[in-house]
């Protein structure tokens, strides 16, 4: 072989190798949007999901995170999935039941006895079946993560019993079940997208809000709230969802990678919440918030009871019983 031909051959080999690497290195981007900071239960879920998929697909997919509502509120995130403008989101059930009405059943106050009960239901047949309901609404839900139980905070007064919230302007999620609960309790529920909440609390257009302590800490709500009451009035799951257009483009093995990654992400959110809950009250108190730890929960249960008729009519008593009777 002449020197010239050898050089040409080596150039070709080099080009092929380079383009081979180039193919391997051009990972497909997966945009994942969520409401809170990276250092939150949402961030923990997103990072674990990303790590798992990136590893099992050998780098064929790379997640790009959009935390802190960078892609909009949860309603916009879900719409983005339906439109295919975002590949993945992690959202609370706040806005979800406007898209998948069946999900609203898990938002019923005092439905779950405790965290273990909620996890058992969501990981069991009921919760897994609920995930399948997303498909006909143009969404592919892969796993249930967690935020914790929601508690009430406000700037008016320490709330120890249901009567204390009468007339109080409380921001609730854009969720008919939550709205009905607070209206039944005699408060003035104000549905609002999360990105507007801190400004509204600052300006005093609302008196309070309700969210798990994981959110209170992540969003530093001590900057805008004086009182927190551990009402634990409703369990708050979150869902890891992908867009049907994106999911449909995956091979079967890649689909498994995304599903397994989402499950790992969901577990990471639960672990994060477990850890936060151990120290959240002390941390929140250290920022000057008055925390009512002994709330008359029975007064809230009694106050919200008239709404149960409405919930039963909407979701079916048998469905509600299936959840409450899970041991
Ligand atoms: O209250 C809400 O809207 C949600 O709990 C939040 C804070 C956006 C987290 O999903």
Tab-separated table of C-alpha atoms and ligand atoms in Angstrom:
chain	number	residue	atom	x	y	z
A	1	UNK	CA	0.000	0.000	0.000
A	2	UNK	CA	1.355	3.396	-0.957
A	3	UNK	CA	1.864	6.028	1.696
A	4	UNK	CA	-0.861	8.094	0.090
A	5	UNK	CA	-3.423	5.237	0.228
A	6	UNK	CA	-2.451	4.383	3.838
A	7	UNK	CA	-2.962	8.024	4.889
A	8	UNK	CA	-6.338	8.131	3.137
A	9	UNK	CA	-7.414	4.893	4.866
A	10	UNK	CA	-6.322	6.166	8.268
A	11	UNK	CA	-8.246	9.386	7.700
A	12	UNK	CA	-11.373	7.361	6.875
A	13	UNK	CA	-10.985	5.218	10.012
A	14	UNK	CA	-10.492	8.341	12.103
A	15	UNK	CA	-13.606	9.933	10.595
A	16	UNK	CA	-15.697	6.818	11.205
A	17	UNK	CA	-14.517	6.599	14.797
A	18	UNK	CA	-15.215	10.255	15.393
A	19	UNK	CA	-18.705	10.060	13.945
A	20	UNK	CA	-19.297	6.849	15.948
A	21	UNK	CA	-18.483	8.719	19.155
A	22	UNK	CA	-20.497	11.651	17.943
A	23	UNK	CA	-23.575	9.419	17.654
A	24	UNK	CA	-22.980	7.969	21.136
A	25	UNK	CA	-22.389	11.410	22.588
A	26	UNK	CA	-25.499	13.047	21.104
A	27	UNK	CA	-27.781	12.032	23.903
A	28	UNK	CA	-31.449	12.830	23.444
A	29	UNK	CA	-32.545	15.542	25.825
A	30	UNK	CA	-35.384	14.909	28.259
A	31	UNK	CA	-36.785	18.126	29.676
A	32	UNK	CA	-38.258	17.556	33.142
A	33	UNK	CA	-40.240	20.337	34.813
A	34	UNK	CA	-41.373	20.720	38.427
A	35	UNK	CA	-42.506	23.381	40.895
A	36	UNK	CA	-39.900	23.466	43.642
A	37	UNK	CA	-36.128	23.944	43.966
A	38	UNK	CA	-33.561	21.296	43.056
A	39	UNK	CA	-32.980	20.747	46.767
A	40	UNK	CA	-36.473	19.395	47.451
A	41	UNK	CA	-38.391	16.125	47.242
A	42	UNK	CA	-39.094	17.049	43.607
A	43	UNK	CA	-35.413	17.562	42.889
A	44	UNK	CA	-34.581	14.281	44.627
A	45	UNK	CA	-37.083	12.453	42.426
A	46	UNK	CA	-35.906	14.170	39.233
A	47	UNK	CA	-32.217	13.526	39.918
A	48	UNK	CA	-32.762	9.857	40.765
A	49	UNK	CA	-34.968	9.400	37.695
A	50	UNK	CA	-32.321	11.081	35.529
A	51	UNK	CA	-29.422	9.066	36.968
A	52	UNK	CA	-31.275	5.800	36.575
A	53	UNK	CA	-32.307	6.410	32.941
A	54	UNK	CA	-28.926	7.817	31.943
A	55	UNK	CA	-27.234	4.762	33.392
A	56	UNK	CA	-29.557	2.099	32.045
A	57	UNK	CA	-29.676	3.598	28.538
A	58	UNK	CA	-25.883	4.036	28.578
A	59	UNK	CA	-26.191	7.764	28.121
A	60	UNK	CA	-28.616	7.671	25.201
A	61	UNK	CA	-30.916	10.034	27.175
A	62	UNK	CA	-29.898	13.034	29.234
A	63	UNK	CA	-32.300	14.855	31.547
A	64	UNK	CA	-32.357	18.638	31.650
A	65	UNK	CA	-34.054	19.859	34.790
A	66	UNK	CA	-36.384	22.878	34.911
A	67	UNK	CA	-37.051	23.353	38.645
A	68	UNK	CA	-38.860	26.171	40.463
A	69	UNK	CA	-41.749	26.454	37.968
A	70	UNK	CA	-39.296	27.547	35.248
A	71	UNK	CA	-41.643	26.072	32.625
A	72	UNK	CA	-44.779	27.483	34.294
A	73	UNK	CA	-47.272	26.323	36.898
A	74	UNK	CA	-48.377	22.707	37.210
A	75	UNK	CA	-51.307	23.235	34.847
A	76	UNK	CA	-48.921	24.500	32.141
A	77	UNK	CA	-46.567	21.587	32.782
A	78	UNK	CA	-49.350	19.057	32.248
A	79	UNK	CA	-50.532	20.874	29.121
A	80	UNK	CA	-46.921	20.839	27.909
A	81	UNK	CA	-46.933	17.048	28.141
A	82	UNK	CA	-50.146	16.814	26.144
A	83	UNK	CA	-48.721	19.150	23.502
A	84	UNK	CA	-45.371	17.338	23.513
A	85	UNK	CA	-43.385	20.508	24.322
A	86	UNK	CA	-41.950	18.896	27.479
A	87	UNK	CA	-40.996	15.235	27.840
A	88	UNK	CA	-41.413	14.701	31.589
A	89	UNK	CA	-42.931	16.414	34.624
A	90	UNK	CA	-43.350	15.777	38.307
A	91	UNK	CA	-46.528	17.360	39.648
A	92	UNK	CA	-48.767	17.254	42.689
A	93	UNK	CA	-52.378	16.146	42.372
A	94	UNK	CA	-53.319	19.837	42.791
A	95	UNK	CA	-54.019	20.554	39.143
A	96	UNK	CA	-54.104	16.938	37.974
A	97	UNK	CA	-57.742	16.175	38.613
A	98	UNK	CA	-58.703	18.852	36.083
A	99	UNK	CA	-57.080	16.544	33.519
A	100	UNK	CA	-57.689	13.105	35.043
A	101	UNK	CA	-60.840	13.490	37.188
A	102	UNK	CA	-60.514	9.993	38.721
A	103	UNK	CA	-57.352	11.134	40.538
A	104	UNK	CA	-59.410	13.529	42.686
A	105	UNK	CA	-60.429	10.691	44.975
A	106	UNK	CA	-56.993	10.638	46.653
A	107	UNK	CA	-57.420	14.349	47.492
A	108	UNK	CA	-60.335	13.695	49.850
A	109	UNK	CA	-59.459	15.029	53.324
A	110	UNK	CA	-58.755	12.499	56.084
A	111	UNK	CA	-58.982	9.615	53.594
A	112	UNK	CA	-55.645	8.052	54.506
A	113	UNK	CA	-54.937	7.074	58.117
A	114	UNK	CA	-51.209	7.690	57.807
A	115	UNK	CA	-48.282	7.642	55.377
A	116	UNK	CA	-47.987	3.847	55.409
A	117	UNK	CA	-51.663	3.541	54.439
A	118	UNK	CA	-51.259	6.032	51.572
A	119	UNK	CA	-48.172	4.292	50.222
A	120	UNK	CA	-49.868	0.892	50.439
A	121	UNK	CA	-52.863	2.124	48.447
A	122	UNK	CA	-50.790	3.925	45.799
A	123	UNK	CA	-48.330	1.069	45.361
A	124	UNK	CA	-51.113	-1.507	45.363
A	125	UNK	CA	-53.719	-2.433	42.794
A	126	UNK	CA	-55.761	0.745	43.327
A	127	UNK	CA	-52.911	3.190	42.798
A	128	UNK	CA	-51.451	1.278	39.882
A	129	UNK	CA	-54.861	1.104	38.229
A	130	UNK	CA	-55.224	4.860	38.754
A	131	UNK	CA	-51.988	5.403	36.811
A	132	UNK	CA	-53.538	3.657	33.807
A	133	UNK	CA	-56.403	6.204	33.749
A	134	UNK	CA	-54.009	8.922	32.558
A	135	UNK	CA	-53.614	7.402	29.111
A	136	UNK	CA	-57.016	8.349	27.777
A	137	UNK	CA	-56.304	11.943	28.873
A	138	UNK	CA	-53.139	12.166	26.783
A	139	UNK	CA	-50.671	11.498	29.618
A	140	UNK	CA	-48.471	8.551	30.620
A	141	UNK	CA	-48.113	8.354	34.411
A	142	UNK	CA	-45.313	6.085	35.595
A	143	UNK	CA	-45.157	6.278	39.387
A	144	UNK	CA	-46.518	7.893	42.558
A	145	UNK	CA	-44.060	9.947	44.560
A	146	UNK	CA	-44.823	11.864	47.721
A	147	UNK	CA	-44.973	15.313	49.311
A	148	UNK	CA	-46.350	14.348	52.738
A	149	UNK	CA	-49.531	15.434	54.536
A	150	UNK	CA	-50.719	18.986	53.956
A	151	UNK	CA	-50.884	21.412	56.888
A	152	UNK	CA	-52.352	24.881	57.178
A	153	UNK	CA	-50.342	28.083	57.576
A	154	UNK	CA	-51.553	31.676	57.849
A	155	UNK	CA	-50.827	35.218	58.950
A	156	UNK	CA	-53.985	35.874	60.971
A	157	UNK	CA	-53.918	33.749	64.098
A	158	UNK	CA	-52.781	30.432	65.587
A	159	UNK	CA	-55.285	27.870	64.314
A	160	UNK	CA	-56.025	25.156	66.851
A	161	UNK	CA	-59.527	24.119	65.705
A	162	UNK	CA	-61.651	24.239	62.561
A	163	UNK	CA	-63.668	27.235	63.768
A	164	UNK	CA	-60.491	29.364	63.709
A	165	UNK	CA	-60.387	29.353	59.899
A	166	UNK	CA	-63.887	30.734	59.360
A	167	UNK	CA	-63.723	33.477	56.719
A	168	UNK	CA	-59.959	33.076	56.325
A	169	UNK	CA	-58.706	33.580	52.756
A	170	UNK	CA	-56.761	30.403	52.137
A	171	UNK	CA	-54.980	29.660	48.898
A	172	UNK	CA	-55.833	26.171	47.714
A	173	UNK	CA	-54.691	24.299	44.634
A	174	UNK	CA	-56.874	24.462	41.534
A	175	UNK	CA	-58.543	21.297	42.730
A	176	UNK	CA	-62.322	20.899	43.129
A	177	UNK	CA	-61.947	18.433	46.039
A	178	UNK	CA	-59.718	20.811	48.029
A	179	UNK	CA	-61.940	23.799	47.197
A	180	UNK	CA	-65.070	21.954	48.403
A	181	UNK	CA	-63.303	20.939	51.641
A	182	UNK	CA	-62.317	24.471	52.624
A	183	UNK	CA	-65.645	25.927	51.584
A	184	UNK	CA	-67.406	23.338	53.766
A	185	UNK	CA	-65.132	24.307	56.656
A	186	UNK	CA	-66.339	27.902	56.337
A	187	UNK	CA	-63.082	29.357	55.010
A	188	UNK	CA	-62.798	31.398	51.851
A	189	UNK	CA	-60.799	29.098	49.545
A	190	UNK	CA	-58.887	30.905	46.802
A	191	UNK	CA	-57.643	28.610	44.028
A	192	UNK	CA	-54.321	29.877	42.718
A	193	UNK	CA	-51.387	28.507	40.742
A	194	UNK	CA	-48.309	27.932	42.913
A	195	UNK	CA	-46.019	30.512	41.203
A	196	UNK	CA	-48.378	33.299	42.387
A	197	UNK	CA	-48.662	32.168	46.004
A	198	UNK	CA	-45.637	33.782	47.650
A	199	UNK	CA	-46.387	37.180	46.087
A	200	UNK	CA	-50.037	36.925	47.162
A	201	UNK	CA	-48.999	36.093	50.743
A	202	UNK	CA	-46.552	38.997	50.719
A	203	UNK	CA	-49.182	41.414	49.480
A	204	UNK	CA	-51.820	40.071	51.864
A	205	UNK	CA	-54.336	39.226	49.130
A	206	UNK	CA	-54.570	35.813	50.827
A	207	UNK	CA	-54.133	35.013	54.532
A	208	UNK	CA	-52.777	31.521	54.278
A	209	UNK	CA	-52.015	28.435	52.272
A	210	UNK	CA	-51.797	24.704	52.893
A	211	UNK	CA	-48.925	22.422	51.935
A	212	UNK	CA	-46.759	19.716	53.489
A	213	UNK	CA	-43.765	20.791	55.603
A	214	UNK	CA	-41.513	19.556	52.778
A	215	UNK	CA	-42.894	22.421	50.663
A	216	UNK	CA	-42.886	24.904	53.574
A	217	UNK	CA	-39.155	24.313	54.081
A	218	UNK	CA	-38.223	24.177	50.399
A	219	UNK	CA	-40.082	27.409	49.585
A	220	UNK	CA	-38.942	29.098	52.831
A	221	UNK	CA	-42.521	29.999	53.610
A	222	UNK	CA	-41.352	31.349	56.997
A	223	UNK	CA	-40.558	34.508	55.037
A	224	UNK	CA	-44.265	35.070	54.393
A	225	UNK	CA	-46.168	33.124	57.073
A	226	UNK	CA	-46.480	33.625	60.856
A	227	UNK	CA	-48.441	30.554	61.980
A	228	UNK	CA	-48.397	26.895	60.996
A	229	UNK	CA	-50.855	24.302	62.320
A	230	UNK	CA	-50.190	20.603	61.873
A	231	UNK	CA	-53.654	19.796	60.578
A	232	UNK	CA	-52.526	16.896	58.341
A	233	UNK	CA	-55.880	17.340	56.605
A	234	UNK	CA	-54.955	15.620	53.366
A	235	UNK	CA	-52.213	13.390	51.991
A	236	UNK	CA	-50.342	14.834	48.994
A	237	UNK	CA	-48.914	12.439	46.438
A	238	UNK	CA	-47.062	13.565	43.358
A	239	UNK	CA	-46.947	11.882	39.973
A	240	UNK	CA	-44.032	11.257	37.612
A	241	UNK	CA	-45.469	11.614	34.123
A	242	UNK	CA	-44.163	11.588	30.556
A	243	UNK	CA	-45.621	12.826	27.307
A	244	UNK	CA	-47.260	10.175	25.107
A	245	UNK	CA	-45.423	11.505	22.036
A	246	UNK	CA	-42.086	11.026	23.756
A	247	UNK	CA	-42.946	7.683	25.369
A	248	UNK	CA	-44.225	6.391	22.028
A	249	UNK	CA	-40.859	7.158	20.456
A	250	UNK	CA	-39.022	4.827	22.877
A	251	UNK	CA	-38.058	1.206	22.257
A	252	UNK	CA	-39.502	-1.380	24.668
A	253	UNK	CA	-36.219	-1.561	26.584
A	254	UNK	CA	-36.090	2.233	26.855
A	255	UNK	CA	-39.688	2.291	28.101
A	256	UNK	CA	-38.672	-0.098	30.878
A	257	UNK	CA	-35.721	2.160	31.710
A	258	UNK	CA	-38.031	5.181	32.093
A	259	UNK	CA	-40.560	3.230	34.167
A	260	UNK	CA	-37.922	1.774	36.499
A	261	UNK	CA	-36.231	5.175	36.771
A	262	UNK	CA	-39.544	6.828	37.680
A	263	UNK	CA	-40.156	4.212	40.378
A	264	UNK	CA	-36.699	4.877	41.814
A	265	UNK	CA	-37.427	8.632	41.655
A	266	UNK	CA	-40.700	8.139	43.510
A	267	UNK	CA	-38.912	6.235	46.284
A	268	UNK	CA	-36.286	8.979	46.483
A	269	UNK	CA	-39.025	11.578	47.035
A	270	UNK	CA	-40.475	9.507	49.874
A	271	UNK	CA	-37.079	9.157	51.511
A	272	UNK	CA	-36.487	12.903	51.163
A	273	UNK	CA	-39.877	13.622	52.770
A	274	UNK	CA	-39.191	11.155	55.614
A	275	UNK	CA	-35.904	12.947	56.325
A	276	UNK	CA	-37.344	16.482	56.094
A	277	UNK	CA	-40.260	15.613	58.365
A	278	UNK	CA	-37.891	14.589	61.164
A	279	UNK	CA	-36.493	18.096	61.480
A	280	UNK	CA	-38.922	20.432	59.689
A	281	UNK	CA	-40.873	21.688	62.718
A	282	UNK	CA	-37.704	22.676	64.584
A	283	UNK	CA	-36.345	24.389	61.499
A	284	UNK	CA	-39.594	26.262	60.830
A	285	UNK	CA	-39.790	27.364	64.488
A	286	UNK	CA	-36.190	28.561	64.336
A	287	UNK	CA	-37.322	31.062	61.691
A	288	UNK	CA	-39.879	32.556	64.066
A	289	UNK	CA	-43.014	30.767	62.872
A	290	UNK	CA	-45.411	29.793	65.642
A	291	UNK	CA	-46.217	26.099	65.134
A	292	UNK	CA	-49.383	24.604	66.624
A	293	UNK	CA	-48.469	20.948	67.000
A	294	UNK	CA	-51.607	19.917	68.901
A	295	UNK	CA	-54.499	20.678	66.604
A	296	UNK	CA	-58.071	19.596	67.347
A	297	UNK	CA	-58.100	17.383	64.263
A	298	UNK	CA	-61.517	15.965	65.208
A	299	UNK	CA	-63.016	19.448	64.728
A	300	UNK	CA	-61.628	19.531	61.163
A	301	UNK	CA	-62.934	16.029	60.484
A	302	UNK	CA	-66.381	16.982	61.752
A	303	UNK	CA	-66.296	20.310	59.878
A	304	UNK	CA	-65.481	18.707	56.544
A	305	UNK	CA	-67.885	15.746	56.969
A	306	UNK	CA	-70.789	17.351	55.041
A	307	UNK	CA	-68.581	17.370	51.907
A	308	UNK	CA	-68.351	13.560	51.938
A	309	UNK	CA	-71.793	13.215	50.339
A	310	UNK	CA	-70.499	15.256	47.414
A	311	UNK	CA	-67.311	13.159	47.215
A	312	UNK	CA	-69.284	9.909	47.287
A	313	UNK	CA	-71.535	11.163	44.477
A	314	UNK	CA	-68.476	12.090	42.425
A	315	UNK	CA	-66.173	9.105	42.973
A	316	UNK	CA	-68.560	6.402	44.221
A	317	UNK	CA	-68.742	5.233	47.842
A	318	UNK	CA	-67.374	1.822	46.789
A	319	UNK	CA	-64.195	3.462	45.460
A	320	UNK	CA	-63.718	5.456	48.650
A	321	UNK	CA	-64.351	2.340	50.763
A	322	UNK	CA	-61.768	0.415	48.761
A	323	UNK	CA	-59.185	2.965	49.882
A	324	UNK	CA	-60.259	3.340	53.506
A	325	UNK	CA	-60.547	-0.426	53.949
A	326	UNK	CA	-56.998	-1.102	52.735
A	327	UNK	CA	-55.054	-2.370	55.735
B	1	LIG	O1	-49.602	23.616	46.526
B	1	LIG	C1	-49.217	23.240	45.407
B	1	LIG	O2	-49.630	23.743	44.357
B	1	LIG	C2	-48.260	22.072	45.327
B	1	LIG	O3	-48.266	21.332	46.498
B	1	LIG	C3	-46.836	22.519	44.985
B	1	LIG	C4	-46.280	23.431	46.031
B	1	LIG	C5	-46.838	23.225	43.645
B	1	LIG	C6	-45.936	21.343	44.865
B	1	LIG	O4	-46.379	20.491	43.890
